Coordinates of C-alpha atoms in Angstrom, one line a residue:
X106 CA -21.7 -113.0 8.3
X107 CA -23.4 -112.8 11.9
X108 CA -26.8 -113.6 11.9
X109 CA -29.8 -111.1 12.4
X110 CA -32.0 -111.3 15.5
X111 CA -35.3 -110.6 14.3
X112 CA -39.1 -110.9 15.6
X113 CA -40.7 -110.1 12.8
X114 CA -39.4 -110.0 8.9
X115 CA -41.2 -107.8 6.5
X116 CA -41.5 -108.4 2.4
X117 CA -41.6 -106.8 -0.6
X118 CA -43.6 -108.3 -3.2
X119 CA -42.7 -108.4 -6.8
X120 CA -39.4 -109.1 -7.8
X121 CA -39.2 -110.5 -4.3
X122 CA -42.0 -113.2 -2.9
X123 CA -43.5 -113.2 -6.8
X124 CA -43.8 -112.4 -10.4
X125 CA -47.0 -111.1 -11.4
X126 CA -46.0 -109.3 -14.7
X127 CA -47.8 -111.3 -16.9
X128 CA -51.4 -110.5 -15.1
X129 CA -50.8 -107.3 -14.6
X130 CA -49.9 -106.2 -18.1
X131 CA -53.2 -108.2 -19.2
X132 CA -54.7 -105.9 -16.5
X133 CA -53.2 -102.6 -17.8
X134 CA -53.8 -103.6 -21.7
X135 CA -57.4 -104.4 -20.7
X136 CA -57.6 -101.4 -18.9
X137 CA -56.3 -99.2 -21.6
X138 CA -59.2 -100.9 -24.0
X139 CA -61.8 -100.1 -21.8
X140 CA -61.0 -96.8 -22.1
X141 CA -60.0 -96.2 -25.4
X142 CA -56.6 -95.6 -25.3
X143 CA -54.5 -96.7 -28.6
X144 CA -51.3 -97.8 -26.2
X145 CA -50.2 -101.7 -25.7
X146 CA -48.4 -102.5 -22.3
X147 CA -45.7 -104.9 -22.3
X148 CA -43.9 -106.6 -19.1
X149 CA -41.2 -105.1 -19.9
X150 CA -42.7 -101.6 -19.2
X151 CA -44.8 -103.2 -16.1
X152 CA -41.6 -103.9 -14.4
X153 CA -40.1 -100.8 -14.9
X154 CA -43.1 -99.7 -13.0
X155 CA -42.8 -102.5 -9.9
X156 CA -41.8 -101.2 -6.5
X157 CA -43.3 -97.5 -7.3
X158 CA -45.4 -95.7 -5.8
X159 CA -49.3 -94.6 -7.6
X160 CA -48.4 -91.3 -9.3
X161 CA -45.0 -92.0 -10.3
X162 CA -46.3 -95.1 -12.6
X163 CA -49.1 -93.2 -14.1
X164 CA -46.9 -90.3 -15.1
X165 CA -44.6 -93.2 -16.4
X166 CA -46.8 -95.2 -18.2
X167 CA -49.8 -92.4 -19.7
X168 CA -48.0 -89.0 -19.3
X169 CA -50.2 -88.1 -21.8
X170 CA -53.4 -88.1 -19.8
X171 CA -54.9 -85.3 -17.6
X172 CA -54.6 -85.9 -13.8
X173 CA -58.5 -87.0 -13.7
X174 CA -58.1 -89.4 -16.7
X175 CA -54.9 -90.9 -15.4
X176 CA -56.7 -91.6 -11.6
X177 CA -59.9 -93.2 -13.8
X178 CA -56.8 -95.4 -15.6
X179 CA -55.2 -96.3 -12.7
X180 CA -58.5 -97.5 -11.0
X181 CA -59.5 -99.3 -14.2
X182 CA -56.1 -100.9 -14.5
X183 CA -56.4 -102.1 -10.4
X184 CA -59.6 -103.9 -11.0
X185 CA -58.6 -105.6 -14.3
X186 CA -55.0 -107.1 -13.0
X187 CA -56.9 -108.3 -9.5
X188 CA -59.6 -109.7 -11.5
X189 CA -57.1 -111.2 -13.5
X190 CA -54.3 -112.2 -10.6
X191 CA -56.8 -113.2 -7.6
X192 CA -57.7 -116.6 -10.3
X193 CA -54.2 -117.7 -10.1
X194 CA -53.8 -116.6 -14.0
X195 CA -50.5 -114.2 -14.6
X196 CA -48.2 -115.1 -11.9
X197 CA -46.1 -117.1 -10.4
X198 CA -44.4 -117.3 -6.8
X199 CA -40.7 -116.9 -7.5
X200 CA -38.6 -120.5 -7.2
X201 CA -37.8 -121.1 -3.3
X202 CA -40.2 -118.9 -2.1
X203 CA -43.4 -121.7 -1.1
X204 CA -40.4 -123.6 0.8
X205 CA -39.0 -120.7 2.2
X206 CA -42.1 -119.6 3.7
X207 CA -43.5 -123.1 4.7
X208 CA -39.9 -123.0 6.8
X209 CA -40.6 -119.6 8.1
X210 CA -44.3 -120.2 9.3
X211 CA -43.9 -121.6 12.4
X212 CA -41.1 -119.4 13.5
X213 CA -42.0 -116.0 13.7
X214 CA -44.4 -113.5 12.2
X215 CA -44.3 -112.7 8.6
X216 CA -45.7 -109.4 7.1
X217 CA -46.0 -107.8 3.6
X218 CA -45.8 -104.2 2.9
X219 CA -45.7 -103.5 -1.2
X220 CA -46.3 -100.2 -3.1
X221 CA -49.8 -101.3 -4.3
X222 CA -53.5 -100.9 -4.3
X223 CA -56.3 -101.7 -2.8
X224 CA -56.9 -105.5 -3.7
X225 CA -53.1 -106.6 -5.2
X226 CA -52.3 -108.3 -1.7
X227 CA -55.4 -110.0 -1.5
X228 CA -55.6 -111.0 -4.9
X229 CA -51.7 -112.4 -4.3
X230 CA -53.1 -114.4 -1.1
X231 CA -55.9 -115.8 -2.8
X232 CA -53.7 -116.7 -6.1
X233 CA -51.5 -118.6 -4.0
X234 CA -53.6 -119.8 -0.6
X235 CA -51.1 -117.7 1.6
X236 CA -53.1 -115.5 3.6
X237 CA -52.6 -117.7 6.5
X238 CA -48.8 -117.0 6.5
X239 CA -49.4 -113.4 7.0
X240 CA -50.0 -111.7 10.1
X241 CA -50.2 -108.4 9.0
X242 CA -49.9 -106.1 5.6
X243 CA -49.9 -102.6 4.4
X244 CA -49.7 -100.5 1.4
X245 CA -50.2 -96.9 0.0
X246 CA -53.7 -98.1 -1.4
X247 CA -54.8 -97.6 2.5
X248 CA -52.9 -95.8 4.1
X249 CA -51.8 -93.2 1.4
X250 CA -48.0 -93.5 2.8
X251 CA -44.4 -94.0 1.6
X252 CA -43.1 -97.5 2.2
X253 CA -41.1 -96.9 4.7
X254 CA -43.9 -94.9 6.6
X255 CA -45.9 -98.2 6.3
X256 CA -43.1 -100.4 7.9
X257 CA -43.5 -98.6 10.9
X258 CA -46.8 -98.9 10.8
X259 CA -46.9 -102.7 11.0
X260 CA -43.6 -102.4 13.1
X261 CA -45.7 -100.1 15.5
X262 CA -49.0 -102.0 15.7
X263 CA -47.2 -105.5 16.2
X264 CA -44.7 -104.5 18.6
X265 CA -41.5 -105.8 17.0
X266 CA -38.7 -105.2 18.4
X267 CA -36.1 -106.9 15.9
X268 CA -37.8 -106.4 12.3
X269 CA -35.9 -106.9 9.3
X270 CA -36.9 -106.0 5.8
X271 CA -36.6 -108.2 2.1
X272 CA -36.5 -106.1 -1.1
X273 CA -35.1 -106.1 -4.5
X274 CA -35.4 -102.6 -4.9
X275 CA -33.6 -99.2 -4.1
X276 CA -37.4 -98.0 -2.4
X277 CA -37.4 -101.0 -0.2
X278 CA -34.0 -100.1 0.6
X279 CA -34.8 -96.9 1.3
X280 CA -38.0 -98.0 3.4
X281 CA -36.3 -100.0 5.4
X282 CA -33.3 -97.3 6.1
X283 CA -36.4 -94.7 7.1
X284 CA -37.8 -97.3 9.5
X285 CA -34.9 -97.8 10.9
X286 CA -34.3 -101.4 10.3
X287 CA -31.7 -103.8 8.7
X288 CA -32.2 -104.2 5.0
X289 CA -31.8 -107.7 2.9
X290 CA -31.3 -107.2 -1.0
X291 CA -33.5 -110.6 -2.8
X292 CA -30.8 -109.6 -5.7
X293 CA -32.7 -112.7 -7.4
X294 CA -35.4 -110.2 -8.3
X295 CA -36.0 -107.4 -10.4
X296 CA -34.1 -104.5 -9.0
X297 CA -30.6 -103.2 -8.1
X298 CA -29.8 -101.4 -4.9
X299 CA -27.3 -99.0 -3.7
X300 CA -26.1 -100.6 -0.4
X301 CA -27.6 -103.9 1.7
X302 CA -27.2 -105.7 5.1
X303 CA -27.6 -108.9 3.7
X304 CA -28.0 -110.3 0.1
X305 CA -29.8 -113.4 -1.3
X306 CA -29.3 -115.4 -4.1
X307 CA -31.9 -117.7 -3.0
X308 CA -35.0 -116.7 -0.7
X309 CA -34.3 -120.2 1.2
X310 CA -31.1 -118.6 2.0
X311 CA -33.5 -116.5 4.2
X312 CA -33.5 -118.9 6.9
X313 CA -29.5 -119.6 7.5
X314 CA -29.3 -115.5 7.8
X315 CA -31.2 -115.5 10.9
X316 CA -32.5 -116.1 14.6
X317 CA -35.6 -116.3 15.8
X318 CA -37.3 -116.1 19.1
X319 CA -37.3 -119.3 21.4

């Protein structure tokens, strides 16, 4: 395989740089408590949810609920998991992935754009002690946008010439086709996709894939 040029290398999050299912579901089952809903989360329904965007995991996971009741659960269910996740409890970074970004550090900017809310990123830096590794992040809890719309964002406001993008999912794939750039399937994680650039078996892989900027 020829190797990628890239400035710049954007990431998914779960199923790619970490598996937070066991803190979210507390999050979501705590949640549903609070306000009185009978239903019990598992992780396997929580990662059937990972990688989608607000409205499609609320009509997912509590059809049942009107549209105002569902936007109360779904702000509920954010502060609970990141309560939860931001103490280090209910998730783990995915094996490979502290070396892989140690090795990536000094070599060119890394960025993280995830279908999340407000709070998940942080609450992932803060599990983990990784803001520093980060130059830049976005997600729909800000901006309101699709994935892909958000990786031109940070494309745009970091001037990268050569981004690439690492997903385990068929919306990062399609993020990264809508931006433009070259897509690399993490099939470690917890998704299947319909076409890739590049696969990985092992995020340290990562670093053989590539060149970086002198």
């Amino acid at each position: 395989m020829n190797k990628m040029d890239t400035d710049g290398i954007l990431f998914d999050l779960d199923g790619t740089l970490w598996d937070s299912g066991e803190g979210v579901t507390e999050g979501y089952n705590l949640a549903a408590r609070r306000m009185g809903l009978s239903r019990v989360f598992t992780q396997d329904d929580l990662h059937g949810i990972m990688g989608l965007q607000a409205q499609q995991v609320l009509d997912r996971l509590v059809p049942e609920l009107s549209p105002a009741d569902q936007k109360r659960f779904q702000e509920e269910a954010c502060r609970c998991e990141c309560e939860i996740l931001r103490t280090g409890r209910g998730s783990f970074l995915l094996p490979g992935v502290r070396e892989l970004l140690d090795a990536l550090r000094p070599l060119c900017p890394l960025f993280l754009v995830s279908n999340c809310m407000d709070g998940y990123i942080e609450s992932f830096f803060e599990a983990h002690g990784l803001a520093s590794y980060f130059t830049d992040f976005e997600h729909p809890g800000r901006t309101g946008l699709s994935k892909g719309e958000n990786n031109r964002l940070i494309i745009g406001r970091n001037g990268l010439q050569n981004a690439v993008y690492v997903g385990d999912a068929q919306v990062d794939l399609e993020g990264a086709r809508l931006a433009g750039i070259p897509f690399i399937w993490a099939r470690y994680g917890f998704g299947s996709v319909t076409e890739y650039d590049a696969v990985l078996d092992d995020p340290r892989d990562l670093l053989s894939m590539l060149t970086f900027p002198h």
